Amino acid sequence: MQEDSSVQNENTPDTSQTEPQRTGRRNRLIVLGAAALVALGLGGVAVATGGTDHPTPAAVSLDAQSRADAASRADRSVRESSTPVTPSLSPTPSPSAISASPTKTAAAKAKPKPKPKKTTKPTPAWVDPMPGAAVTSCYGQRWGTLHAGIDLALPSGTPIHAAAAGTVTQAGDASDGYGNSVFIDHGNGYLTHYAHQSRIAVTVGQKVKAGQVIGYEGATGDATGPHLHFEVHQGMWNQIDPAPFMRARGVDLGC
């Protein structure tokens, strides 16, 4: 009996060492089985969804592509609208402008300059009857008698000018040694007298202007040489000194 017991003890496995190993293998099998079930479930879902005509992933991909294209177009339109447009500095001329004659165009643009108006200084109201002449005698007593004017000398034939505007009242020989004379009434109570002329250039009643030539220097009448005897009358034959009278009117006769 004891032998059988020993035999039995030898054939019986030692459960104290193999039990933990079995437990570990069982746990691993459970985990692997669960994983397999999960994989099968996912596979079934994939198979179930894969049977449709329009797979969901493809639809999502197309929608994303459309949005990307729309965003690109919007960005391009913003960039194009924000790009400044530089105007052309030299516009293309029209065919009619090109065919136009350059000579005619230049002539149309080049307007003739207006000619400057000739300006002349206005003639003073009173002027020197013989400018540049030398004074040979002034107004006053000479040889015991009144020399009633101023003698102005230049070569014979020098033009004599009206001292102011007026009307010729006498033109010819004035007698009393004056020779050929011209009298001009200036309409203000004063007359001027131009004696010893070689030739007279005006007639009685003629209107003359200041500075107008009325005759030419000579030595007619009682004259020792060619000269102009110039008098100023305040009323006919009421001679006054011509020097202060003319000086008051801007003309210096040198006396």
Short mmCIF file of C-alpha atoms in Angstrom, two decimals:
data_model
loop_
_atom_site.label_atom_id
_atom_site.label_comp_id
_atom_site.label_asym_id
_atom_site.label_seq_id
_atom_site.Cartn_x
_atom_site.Cartn_y
_atom_site.Cartn_z
CA MET A 1 0.00 0.00 0.00
CA GLN A 2 2.78 2.28 0.70
CA GLU A 3 4.37 1.45 -2.63
CA ASP A 4 1.18 2.30 -4.48
CA SER A 5 1.04 5.52 -2.65
CA SER A 6 4.55 6.42 -3.65
CA VAL A 7 3.87 5.49 -7.22
CA GLN A 8 0.85 7.63 -7.23
CA ASN A 9 2.78 10.46 -5.79
CA GLU A 10 5.41 10.18 -8.47
CA ASN A 11 2.81 10.17 -11.36
CA THR A 12 0.71 13.00 -9.98
CA PRO A 13 1.93 16.39 -11.35
CA ASP A 14 3.00 19.15 -9.00
CA THR A 15 0.11 21.61 -9.23
CA SER A 16 1.77 24.10 -6.99
CA GLN A 17 4.17 25.17 -9.82
CA THR A 18 1.96 24.92 -13.02
CA GLU A 19 -1.18 26.70 -11.77
CA PRO A 20 0.21 30.28 -12.06
CA GLN A 21 1.49 29.54 -15.59
CA ARG A 22 -1.97 28.38 -16.64
CA THR A 23 -3.54 31.43 -15.21
CA GLY A 24 -1.15 33.72 -17.18
CA ARG A 25 -1.81 31.87 -20.40
CA ARG A 26 -5.52 32.10 -19.86
CA ASN A 27 -5.36 35.86 -19.33
CA ARG A 28 -3.37 36.32 -22.49
CA LEU A 29 -5.88 34.27 -24.44
CA ILE A 30 -8.71 36.39 -23.09
CA VAL A 31 -6.95 39.60 -24.14
CA LEU A 32 -6.16 38.20 -27.59
CA GLY A 33 -9.76 37.08 -28.00
CA ALA A 34 -11.10 40.46 -27.06
CA ALA A 35 -8.75 42.11 -29.51
CA ALA A 36 -9.83 39.75 -32.23
CA LEU A 37 -13.48 40.51 -31.53
CA VAL A 38 -12.82 44.22 -31.72
CA ALA A 39 -10.96 43.78 -35.01
CA LEU A 40 -13.80 41.73 -36.39
CA GLY A 41 -16.32 44.35 -35.33
CA LEU A 42 -14.35 47.12 -37.03
CA GLY A 43 -13.96 45.02 -40.12
CA GLY A 44 -17.70 44.43 -40.23
CA VAL A 45 -18.35 48.12 -39.96
CA ALA A 46 -15.91 48.80 -42.77
CA VAL A 47 -17.53 46.11 -44.91
CA ALA A 48 -21.01 47.43 -44.13
CA THR A 49 -20.09 51.00 -45.06
CA GLY A 50 -17.98 50.01 -48.03
CA GLY A 51 -21.03 48.63 -49.83
CA THR A 52 -22.43 52.10 -50.57
CA ASP A 53 -21.97 53.80 -53.95
CA HIS A 54 -20.39 57.02 -52.48
CA PRO A 55 -17.95 56.29 -49.69
CA THR A 56 -17.90 58.83 -46.92
CA PRO A 57 -14.11 59.43 -46.99
CA ALA A 58 -14.25 60.24 -50.71
CA ALA A 59 -17.10 62.70 -50.13
CA VAL A 60 -15.14 64.40 -47.38
CA SER A 61 -12.08 64.58 -49.61
CA LEU A 62 -14.05 66.18 -52.50
CA ASP A 63 -15.71 68.70 -50.18
CA ALA A 64 -12.32 69.71 -48.78
CA GLN A 65 -10.93 70.11 -52.31
CA SER A 66 -13.90 72.34 -53.29
CA ARG A 67 -13.35 74.52 -50.25
CA ALA A 68 -9.64 74.79 -51.04
CA ASP A 69 -10.41 75.83 -54.64
CA ALA A 70 -12.96 78.42 -53.46
CA ALA A 71 -10.48 79.82 -50.95
CA SER A 72 -7.81 80.05 -53.68
CA ARG A 73 -10.18 81.89 -56.01
CA ALA A 74 -11.21 84.33 -53.28
CA ASP A 75 -7.58 84.99 -52.37
CA ARG A 76 -6.67 85.55 -56.01
CA SER A 77 -9.56 87.99 -56.53
CA VAL A 78 -8.53 89.96 -53.42
CA ARG A 79 -4.94 90.15 -54.62
CA GLU A 80 -5.98 91.23 -58.11
CA SER A 81 -8.35 93.91 -56.82
CA SER A 82 -5.71 95.27 -54.42
CA THR A 83 -2.99 95.52 -57.08
CA PRO A 84 -2.69 99.23 -58.09
CA VAL A 85 -3.18 99.96 -61.74
CA THR A 86 -0.50 102.28 -63.13
CA PRO A 87 -1.97 104.59 -65.79
CA SER A 88 -0.17 104.73 -69.09
CA LEU A 89 1.96 107.86 -69.37
CA SER A 90 1.90 107.84 -73.14
CA PRO A 91 -1.53 106.89 -74.47
CA THR A 92 -1.60 105.44 -77.92
CA PRO A 93 -2.58 108.21 -80.32
CA SER A 94 -5.59 107.70 -82.49
CA PRO A 95 -5.02 106.93 -86.20
CA SER A 96 -6.34 110.38 -87.13
CA ALA A 97 -3.80 112.01 -84.82
CA ILE A 98 -0.98 109.92 -86.30
CA SER A 99 -1.98 110.76 -89.83
CA ALA A 100 -2.16 114.50 -89.09
CA SER A 101 0.59 116.57 -90.65
CA PRO A 102 3.29 117.54 -88.08
CA THR A 103 3.75 120.85 -89.86
CA LYS A 104 0.07 121.76 -89.54
CA THR A 105 0.01 120.67 -85.89
CA ALA A 106 3.07 122.78 -85.10
CA ALA A 107 1.59 125.74 -86.95
CA ALA A 108 -1.66 125.40 -85.01
CA LYS A 109 0.17 125.32 -81.68
CA ALA A 110 2.56 128.17 -82.49
CA LYS A 111 0.33 131.20 -82.22
CA PRO A 112 1.84 134.39 -83.60
CA LYS A 113 3.04 136.70 -80.89
CA PRO A 114 1.17 139.99 -80.81
CA LYS A 115 3.28 142.81 -82.11
CA PRO A 116 4.18 145.25 -79.36
CA LYS A 117 2.47 148.54 -79.76
CA LYS A 118 4.74 151.43 -80.49
CA THR A 119 4.57 153.82 -77.62
CA THR A 120 5.64 157.41 -77.97
CA LYS A 121 6.03 159.90 -75.23
CA PRO A 122 3.20 162.39 -75.20
CA THR A 123 4.18 165.79 -76.48
CA PRO A 124 4.30 168.35 -73.68
CA ALA A 125 1.85 171.22 -73.86
CA TRP A 126 4.76 173.64 -74.36
CA VAL A 127 8.07 172.97 -76.17
CA ASP A 128 11.30 174.73 -77.14
CA PRO A 129 10.68 176.50 -80.49
CA MET A 130 14.22 175.75 -81.69
CA PRO A 131 15.89 173.02 -79.55
CA GLY A 132 19.67 173.17 -79.18
CA ALA A 133 19.99 176.76 -80.30
CA ALA A 134 22.43 179.15 -78.67
CA VAL A 135 21.05 182.26 -76.95
CA THR A 136 22.52 185.42 -78.51
CA SER A 137 20.31 187.96 -76.72
CA CYS A 138 17.74 187.87 -73.89
CA TYR A 139 14.67 190.03 -73.15
CA GLY A 140 15.50 193.55 -71.87
CA GLN A 141 17.02 196.90 -72.76
CA ARG A 142 19.50 196.85 -75.65
CA TRP A 143 21.08 199.89 -77.36
CA GLY A 144 18.70 202.19 -75.50
CA THR A 145 15.53 200.37 -76.59
CA LEU A 146 13.56 197.35 -75.32
CA HIS A 147 14.58 194.10 -76.91
CA ALA A 148 11.17 192.44 -76.45
CA GLY A 149 12.15 188.80 -77.04
CA ILE A 150 14.90 186.14 -76.98
CA ASP A 151 17.23 185.54 -79.94
CA LEU A 152 18.06 181.86 -80.67
CA ALA A 153 20.72 181.05 -83.30
CA LEU A 154 21.42 177.96 -85.41
CA PRO A 155 22.46 177.61 -89.10
CA SER A 156 20.09 179.17 -91.58
CA GLY A 157 17.24 176.93 -92.63
CA THR A 158 16.88 175.21 -89.22
CA PRO A 159 13.20 174.26 -88.63
CA ILE A 160 11.16 176.44 -86.23
CA HIS A 161 8.48 174.73 -84.10
CA ALA A 162 5.23 176.00 -82.62
CA ALA A 163 5.76 176.48 -78.86
CA ALA A 164 2.20 175.22 -78.15
CA ALA A 165 -1.03 174.30 -79.91
CA GLY A 166 -3.09 177.13 -81.34
CA THR A 167 -4.33 178.93 -84.40
CA VAL A 168 -2.16 180.91 -86.85
CA THR A 169 -3.43 184.52 -86.84
CA GLN A 170 -0.72 186.12 -89.01
CA ALA A 171 1.84 184.70 -91.46
CA GLY A 172 4.05 187.02 -93.58
CA ASP A 173 6.00 190.25 -93.30
CA ALA A 174 5.20 191.88 -89.97
CA SER A 175 7.08 195.14 -90.80
CA ASP A 176 8.92 197.07 -88.07
CA GLY A 177 12.05 195.12 -88.90
CA TYR A 178 10.62 191.67 -87.96
CA GLY A 179 10.69 190.34 -91.51
CA ASN A 180 8.77 187.13 -92.23
CA SER A 181 6.81 186.35 -89.05
CA VAL A 182 4.20 183.91 -87.74
CA PHE A 183 1.77 184.69 -84.88
CA ILE A 184 -0.05 181.87 -83.05
CA ASP A 185 -2.99 182.50 -80.72
CA HIS A 186 -3.02 179.80 -77.98
CA GLY A 187 -6.57 180.57 -76.83
CA ASN A 188 -5.62 181.44 -73.25
CA GLY A 189 -4.94 185.14 -73.75
CA TYR A 190 -1.35 184.54 -74.89
CA LEU A 191 0.23 184.63 -78.35
CA THR A 192 3.72 183.66 -79.55
CA HIS A 193 5.65 185.50 -82.29
CA TYR A 194 8.37 183.92 -84.52
CA ALA A 195 10.34 186.55 -86.55
CA HIS A 196 13.15 186.74 -89.23
CA GLN A 197 12.10 183.49 -90.95
CA SER A 198 13.61 182.60 -94.32
CA ARG A 199 10.48 180.62 -95.31
CA ILE A 200 7.02 180.25 -93.76
CA ALA A 201 5.33 176.80 -93.67
CA VAL A 202 1.80 177.66 -92.39
CA THR A 203 -1.12 179.85 -93.39
CA VAL A 204 -3.51 182.12 -91.51
CA GLY A 205 -6.35 180.25 -89.79
CA GLN A 206 -4.42 176.95 -89.70
CA LYS A 207 -4.57 174.85 -86.52
CA VAL A 208 -1.17 173.74 -85.32
CA LYS A 209 0.08 171.38 -82.61
CA ALA A 210 2.87 171.85 -80.11
CA GLY A 211 6.17 171.03 -81.85
CA GLN A 212 4.79 171.33 -85.39
CA VAL A 213 7.15 172.95 -87.93
CA ILE A 214 5.81 176.39 -88.86
CA GLY A 215 8.81 177.79 -90.80
CA TYR A 216 12.61 177.97 -91.13
CA GLU A 217 15.28 180.16 -89.59
CA GLY A 218 16.54 183.13 -91.61
CA ALA A 219 17.66 186.75 -91.48
CA THR A 220 14.78 188.69 -93.04
CA GLY A 221 13.95 192.17 -91.67
CA ASP A 222 16.45 193.98 -89.47
CA ALA A 223 18.81 191.09 -88.61
CA THR A 224 22.58 190.96 -88.46
CA GLY A 225 22.57 187.20 -89.07
CA PRO A 226 20.28 184.17 -89.21
CA HIS A 227 18.44 183.65 -85.96
CA LEU A 228 14.93 183.26 -84.49
CA HIS A 229 13.52 186.22 -82.62
CA PHE A 230 10.93 184.67 -80.22
CA GLU A 231 8.36 186.74 -78.34
CA VAL A 232 5.41 186.06 -75.98
CA HIS A 233 2.49 188.52 -76.08
CA GLN A 234 -0.12 188.80 -73.33
CA GLY A 235 -2.63 190.26 -75.76
CA MET A 236 -1.49 191.47 -79.17
CA TRP A 237 1.73 193.54 -79.03
CA ASN A 238 1.90 193.43 -75.26
CA GLN A 239 5.26 191.62 -75.06
CA ILE A 240 6.38 190.00 -71.80
CA ASP A 241 9.66 188.25 -70.87
CA PRO A 242 9.52 184.80 -72.54
CA ALA A 243 12.09 183.21 -70.17
CA PRO A 244 10.03 183.02 -66.91
CA PHE A 245 6.83 182.38 -68.88
CA MET A 246 8.30 179.35 -70.68
CA ARG A 247 10.17 178.16 -67.57
CA ALA A 248 6.85 178.04 -65.69
CA ARG A 249 5.67 175.64 -68.42
CA GLY A 250 8.69 173.35 -68.28
CA VAL A 251 10.82 174.92 -71.00
CA ASP A 252 14.19 176.57 -70.22
CA LEU A 253 15.29 178.89 -72.98
CA GLY A 254 18.60 179.73 -71.29
CA CYS A 255 17.92 183.28 -70.13
#
